[in-house]
Every structure is written in C-alpha cells, then in structure tokens.
Amino acid sequence: METPNDRAPLAERVGQLLAVDGPLPLVAAGDPVLRRGTEPYDGQLEPALLARFVEALRVTMRAAPGVGLAAPQVGVGLRIAVIEDPAPVPEEVRLARGRVPQPFRVLVNPVYEPVGARRAAFFEGCLSVPGYQAVVARPAEVRLTGQDEHGRALDEVFTGWPARIVQHETDHLDGTLYLDRAEPRSLSTHQAVAERWSQPTPERAARELGFDLP
C-alpha cells in the first residue's frame, strides 16, 4: 500500500530526504523501489536541488563505503547514479581485474551496450544487499551513453572494473540487482570471501563451489 510520501512529487520527496544532514539512509533488497525501474531525468529537480541531491549521493557512497550509488538505493526513482573508485588494490588485483581509479562522476539517463563478446566473472557486492557477494559474469567492455549532471552528452567506452561498476549502477536504474545476474552457487558472506575467496580471480571458488566461469 502506498503512503502519501510515495505519491508526493519527486522534488518534494528529494527535498524531504535532504532535510537532514549527513549520509542518506540506504534502501535494502526487498523494498519495491529497487524493482520498479526509474523515470528518465528531464528536469524534475531544479538545478540547485539536483546539485544538492548529487552531493548527498556522493556523501552517502563514500560513507558506506562504495564505488557507486544509484538513486533508487536511497528511495528515489530517478535515472541518476554516481560512481567513484580510488582503486586502492594490490598490483596483482589491478592487473587481473582491470581495476583502475575512476574520478567522481554523475551518470544521468545512462544506457550501456556490450562492446565485443568477451565476458569477465568476479565476485561482486552491493550496498543494498549487505553482507553477501556472488560471482557475476558481465561484458568486459561496454559503451555507455547518457548525460552528466549539467546535461552534457556522455558517450564513452569502459573496460575492466570500471565497466563492471557502470553496468552494476545502470542495472539498478532498470530495477535489476546483481543477484539477478549472479551464479547462485557462488553466493558467499563477506567473511567467507575474505577468508576463502580473496584471490584476484574466482577460479578457486568456481572449482570448490561447483560452478562454471565464462
């Protein structure tokens, strides 16, 4: 059953969220807002409110901490996400996963498509599915189109870990969680991943848990 807040205009609901300083509350799996998909952004928030919302997403992402955050994860059904990855990982992990630093950036109305047929599989987690990770096979290279927060066109090819981040966050905007794409037999707690499957690639996990890699 919807509440009055569910039916309130988006700008009003965003204003209510931003009325309290600090990180925004994160929405966890099971909340319908994560499954409804989102409205394309076409000016529902006036520029000053949009800037405040983007800053709140950045603060919330960093506090979590995470490398990306989509508007539905804070209960807002707009096609907006943010990403940022300082990539503080060992060299062997960087090489195996193609994980390189990504500056803070805003994705407005993003859409991705695979570039080539190569796929890569790694453990992946989500701030809206706390406590767990699973192996997800995704296109290793994607073309992302959309805009930034100032309306400037975005048309960029991402590879390696940055490609995984933009796919994960764009999926959120379509009502898709990483678990929808994951290998079920790989599902592991954060503790199990840290203790057993912290290798740069999930090959050992695939052998011992009994699933195939691409």
C-alpha positions as a LaTeX table, in Angstrom:
\begin{tabular}{lrrr}
\hline
Residue & $x$ (\AA) & $y$ (\AA) & $z$ (\AA) \\
\hline
Met1 & 0.00 & 0.00 & 0.00 \\
Glu2 & 1.40 & 3.40 & $-0.94$ \\
Thr3 & 1.93 & 6.10 & 1.65 \\
Pro4 & 1.36 & 9.81 & 0.95 \\
Asn5 & 5.14 & 10.21 & 0.66 \\
Asp6 & 5.20 & 7.58 & $-2.10$ \\
Arg7 & 2.75 & 9.69 & $-4.12$ \\
Ala8 & 4.42 & 13.04 & $-3.44$ \\
Pro9 & 6.17 & 14.76 & $-6.36$ \\
Leu10 & 9.78 & 13.67 & $-6.75$ \\
Ala11 & 11.14 & 17.13 & $-5.98$ \\
Glu12 & 9.20 & 17.22 & $-2.72$ \\
Arg13 & 10.42 & 13.77 & $-1.71$ \\
Val14 & 14.03 & 14.65 & $-2.53$ \\
Gly15 & 13.68 & 17.82 & $-0.50$ \\
Gln16 & 12.43 & 15.77 & 2.45 \\
Leu17 & 15.41 & 13.42 & 2.15 \\
Leu18 & 17.86 & 16.32 & 2.12 \\
Ala19 & 16.31 & 17.99 & 5.15 \\
Val20 & 18.68 & 16.01 & 7.38 \\
Asp21 & 22.44 & 16.47 & 7.07 \\
Gly22 & 24.79 & 13.55 & 6.56 \\
Pro23 & 24.57 & 10.32 & 4.56 \\
Leu24 & 21.14 & 9.29 & 3.30 \\
Pro25 & 19.52 & 6.05 & 4.54 \\
Leu26 & 20.21 & 3.14 & 2.20 \\
Val27 & 17.35 & 1.02 & 0.85 \\
Ala28 & 17.85 & $-2.74$ & 1.19 \\
Ala29 & 16.72 & $-5.58$ & $-1.07$ \\
Gly30 & 13.03 & $-6.30$ & $-0.60$ \\
Asp31 & 11.97 & $-2.67$ & $-0.98$ \\
Pro32 & 9.88 & $-2.30$ & $-4.17$ \\
Val33 & 11.70 & 0.90 & $-5.15$ \\
Leu34 & 14.67 & $-1.26$ & $-6.15$ \\
Arg35 & 12.50 & $-3.23$ & $-8.58$ \\
Arg36 & 10.27 & $-0.61$ & $-10.19$ \\
Gly37 & 12.77 & 0.91 & $-12.60$ \\
Thr38 & 13.19 & 4.66 & $-12.81$ \\
Glu39 & 11.89 & 7.75 & $-14.59$ \\
Pro40 & 14.27 & 9.32 & $-17.12$ \\
Tyr41 & 15.59 & 12.56 & $-15.69$ \\
Asp42 & 14.14 & 15.50 & $-17.62$ \\
Gly43 & 14.32 & 18.36 & $-15.14$ \\
Gln44 & 12.15 & 17.04 & $-12.30$ \\
Leu45 & 14.64 & 18.68 & $-9.90$ \\
Glu46 & 15.58 & 22.31 & $-10.38$ \\
Pro47 & 19.37 & 22.84 & $-10.73$ \\
Ala48 & 20.12 & 23.77 & $-7.11$ \\
Leu49 & 18.13 & 20.78 & $-5.78$ \\
Leu50 & 19.78 & 18.45 & $-8.29$ \\
Ala51 & 23.21 & 19.66 & $-7.17$ \\
Arg52 & 22.30 & 19.03 & $-3.53$ \\
Phe53 & 20.98 & 15.57 & $-4.36$ \\
Val54 & 24.13 & 14.66 & $-6.29$ \\
Glu55 & 26.27 & 15.83 & $-3.37$ \\
Ala56 & 24.16 & 13.75 & $-0.98$ \\
Leu57 & 24.69 & 10.69 & $-3.20$ \\
Arg58 & 28.44 & 11.33 & $-3.12$ \\
Val59 & 28.49 & 11.69 & 0.68 \\
Thr60 & 26.40 & 8.54 & 1.10 \\
Met61 & 28.52 & 6.49 & $-1.33$ \\
Arg62 & 31.75 & 7.49 & 0.39 \\
Ala63 & 30.38 & 6.87 & 3.87 \\
Ala64 & 29.10 & 3.37 & 3.04 \\
Pro65 & 31.77 & 2.97 & 1.56 \\
Gly66 & 31.08 & 2.01 & $-2.04$ \\
Val67 & 32.26 & 2.71 & $-5.59$ \\
Gly68 & 28.83 & 3.60 & $-6.95$ \\
Leu69 & 25.34 & 4.51 & $-5.85$ \\
Ala70 & 22.08 & 4.74 & $-7.77$ \\
Ala71 & 19.14 & 6.97 & $-6.86$ \\
Pro72 & 16.77 & 4.04 & $-6.13$ \\
Gln73 & 19.19 & 2.92 & $-3.40$ \\
Val74 & 18.14 & 6.00 & $-1.42$ \\
Gly75 & 14.49 & 5.60 & $-2.40$ \\
Val76 & 14.38 & 7.98 & $-5.38$ \\
Gly77 & 13.06 & 6.63 & $-8.69$ \\
Leu78 & 15.11 & 8.84 & $-10.99$ \\
Arg79 & 17.58 & 7.64 & $-13.61$ \\
Ile80 & 20.63 & 9.09 & $-11.86$ \\
Ala81 & 23.71 & 7.36 & $-10.43$ \\
Val82 & 27.16 & 8.32 & $-9.22$ \\
Ile83 & 30.44 & 6.42 & $-9.39$ \\
Glu84 & 33.91 & 6.88 & $-7.91$ \\
Asp85 & 36.68 & 4.37 & $-7.32$ \\
Pro86 & 40.07 & 5.25 & $-5.82$ \\
Ala87 & 41.04 & 1.61 & $-6.53$ \\
Pro88 & 43.34 & 1.02 & $-3.55$ \\
Val89 & 44.21 & $-2.56$ & $-4.54$ \\
Pro90 & 47.42 & $-4.58$ & $-4.91$ \\
Glu91 & 49.06 & $-4.69$ & $-8.31$ \\
Glu92 & 48.08 & $-8.31$ & $-8.95$ \\
Val93 & 44.43 & $-7.46$ & $-8.34$ \\
Arg94 & 44.66 & $-4.40$ & $-10.58$ \\
Leu95 & 46.08 & $-6.50$ & $-13.40$ \\
Ala96 & 43.64 & $-9.40$ & $-13.01$ \\
Arg97 & 40.52 & $-7.27$ & $-12.72$ \\
Gly98 & 41.46 & $-4.22$ & $-14.74$ \\
Arg99 & 40.71 & $-2.07$ & $-11.71$ \\
Val100 & 41.97 & 1.44 & $-12.23$ \\
Pro101 & 40.99 & 4.67 & $-10.42$ \\
Gln102 & 37.82 & 6.41 & $-11.52$ \\
Pro103 & 37.11 & 10.04 & $-10.62$ \\
Phe104 & 33.78 & 11.07 & $-9.17$ \\
Arg105 & 31.23 & 11.40 & $-11.91$ \\
Val106 & 27.48 & 11.62 & $-12.33$ \\
Leu107 & 25.54 & 9.43 & $-14.76$ \\
Val108 & 22.19 & 10.82 & $-15.91$ \\
Asn109 & 19.93 & 8.59 & $-18.04$ \\
Pro110 & 22.76 & 6.11 & $-18.67$ \\
Val111 & 22.38 & 3.16 & $-21.05$ \\
Tyr112 & 25.08 & 0.60 & $-21.82$ \\
Glu113 & 25.68 & $-1.94$ & $-24.54$ \\
Pro114 & 28.41 & $-4.61$ & $-24.80$ \\
Val115 & 31.44 & $-4.00$ & $-26.97$ \\
Gly116 & 32.53 & $-7.37$ & $-28.29$ \\
Ala117 & 31.69 & $-10.79$ & $-26.89$ \\
Arg118 & 34.32 & $-11.13$ & $-24.14$ \\
Arg119 & 32.94 & $-11.62$ & $-20.63$ \\
Ala120 & 34.65 & $-11.49$ & $-17.24$ \\
Ala121 & 33.47 & $-13.02$ & $-13.95$ \\
Phe122 & 34.33 & $-11.74$ & $-10.49$ \\
Phe123 & 32.81 & $-11.53$ & $-7.04$ \\
Glu124 & 30.52 & $-8.54$ & $-6.75$ \\
Gly125 & 28.63 & $-6.98$ & $-3.85$ \\
Cys126 & 26.00 & $-4.30$ & $-3.35$ \\
Leu127 & 25.21 & $-1.75$ & $-0.66$ \\
Ser128 & 21.55 & $-2.76$ & $-0.95$ \\
Val129 & 22.36 & $-6.44$ & $-0.36$ \\
Pro130 & 24.53 & $-6.10$ & 2.75 \\
Gly131 & 26.68 & $-8.95$ & 3.96 \\
Tyr132 & 26.95 & $-11.01$ & 0.78 \\
Gln133 & 28.84 & $-11.29$ & $-2.50$ \\
Ala134 & 28.45 & $-13.50$ & $-5.56$ \\
Val135 & 30.23 & $-14.08$ & $-8.84$ \\
Val136 & 28.72 & $-12.21$ & $-11.77$ \\
Ala137 & 29.78 & $-12.69$ & $-15.40$ \\
Arg138 & 29.48 & $-9.41$ & $-17.30$ \\
Pro139 & 30.65 & $-7.97$ & $-20.61$ \\
Ala140 & 34.30 & $-6.99$ & $-20.18$ \\
Glu141 & 33.83 & $-3.84$ & $-22.24$ \\
Val142 & 30.76 & $-1.63$ & $-22.66$ \\
Arg143 & 29.77 & 1.57 & $-24.35$ \\
Leu144 & 27.92 & 3.92 & $-22.01$ \\
Thr145 & 25.77 & 6.76 & $-23.29$ \\
Gly146 & 23.78 & 9.37 & $-21.41$ \\
Gln147 & 24.48 & 12.78 & $-19.89$ \\
Asp148 & 26.23 & 14.29 & $-16.90$ \\
Glu149 & 24.54 & 16.45 & $-14.27$ \\
His150 & 24.98 & 19.53 & $-16.48$ \\
Gly151 & 23.24 & 17.95 & $-19.46$ \\
Arg152 & 26.45 & 17.35 & $-21.40$ \\
Ala153 & 26.45 & 14.24 & $-23.58$ \\
Leu154 & 28.28 & 11.16 & $-22.35$ \\
Asp155 & 29.49 & 8.57 & $-24.86$ \\
Glu156 & 32.37 & 6.53 & $-23.50$ \\
Val157 & 33.78 & 3.02 & $-23.62$ \\
Phe158 & 34.59 & 1.44 & $-20.26$ \\
Thr159 & 36.70 & $-1.68$ & $-19.77$ \\
Gly160 & 37.70 & $-3.86$ & $-16.84$ \\
Trp161 & 36.41 & $-2.96$ & $-13.38$ \\
Pro162 & 35.05 & 0.46 & $-14.42$ \\
Ala163 & 32.86 & $-1.37$ & $-16.95$ \\
Arg164 & 31.54 & $-3.55$ & $-14.12$ \\
Ile165 & 30.75 & $-0.52$ & $-11.97$ \\
Val166 & 28.77 & 1.31 & $-14.65$ \\
Gln167 & 26.85 & $-1.87$ & $-15.52$ \\
His168 & 26.00 & $-2.51$ & $-11.87$ \\
Glu169 & 24.75 & 1.04 & $-11.28$ \\
Thr170 & 22.85 & 1.26 & $-14.58$ \\
Asp171 & 21.18 & $-2.07$ & $-13.79$ \\
His172 & 19.85 & $-0.53$ & $-10.57$ \\
Leu173 & 18.07 & 2.08 & $-12.68$ \\
Asp174 & 16.31 & $-0.72$ & $-14.56$ \\
Gly175 & 15.17 & $-2.48$ & $-11.38$ \\
Thr176 & 17.87 & $-5.16$ & $-11.64$ \\
Leu177 & 20.06 & $-6.32$ & $-8.74$ \\
Tyr178 & 23.41 & $-8.01$ & $-9.25$ \\
Leu179 & 21.92 & $-11.19$ & $-7.75$ \\
Asp180 & 19.69 & $-11.46$ & $-10.82$ \\
Arg181 & 22.82 & $-12.00$ & $-12.92$ \\
Ala182 & 24.90 & $-13.92$ & $-10.37$ \\
Glu183 & 25.97 & $-17.56$ & $-10.25$ \\
Pro184 & 23.77 & $-18.86$ & $-7.38$ \\
Arg185 & 26.33 & $-21.43$ & $-6.18$ \\
Ser186 & 28.89 & $-18.66$ & $-5.62$ \\
Leu187 & 26.82 & $-16.73$ & $-3.07$ \\
Ser188 & 29.07 & $-16.12$ & $-0.07$ \\
Thr189 & 29.18 & $-13.95$ & 3.01 \\
His190 & 31.72 & $-11.13$ & 3.13 \\
Gln191 & 33.57 & $-13.16$ & 5.76 \\
Ala192 & 33.74 & $-16.24$ & 3.54 \\
Val193 & 35.02 & $-14.17$ & 0.62 \\
Ala194 & 37.70 & $-12.61$ & 2.83 \\
Glu195 & 38.76 & $-15.95$ & 4.32 \\
Arg196 & 38.43 & $-18.24$ & 1.30 \\
Trp197 & 37.96 & $-16.41$ & $-2.00$ \\
Ser198 & 40.14 & $-13.31$ & $-1.78$ \\
Gln199 & 42.28 & $-14.37$ & $-4.76$ \\
Pro200 & 42.40 & $-11.92$ & $-7.68$ \\
Thr201 & 40.13 & $-14.20$ & $-9.73$ \\
Pro202 & 37.27 & $-16.54$ & $-8.70$ \\
Glu203 & 38.79 & $-19.67$ & $-10.29$ \\
Arg204 & 39.32 & $-21.45$ & $-6.98$ \\
Ala205 & 35.80 & $-20.57$ & $-5.83$ \\
Ala206 & 34.41 & $-21.98$ & $-9.07$ \\
Arg207 & 36.26 & $-25.28$ & $-8.55$ \\
Glu208 & 35.34 & $-25.72$ & $-4.91$ \\
Leu209 & 31.76 & $-24.39$ & $-5.03$ \\
Gly210 & 30.96 & $-26.10$ & $-8.32$ \\
Phe211 & 30.11 & $-23.51$ & $-10.95$ \\
Asp212 & 31.40 & $-22.59$ & $-14.39$ \\
Leu213 & 33.22 & $-19.45$ & $-15.45$ \\
Pro214 & 32.94 & $-17.91$ & $-18.94$ \\
\hline
\end{tabular}
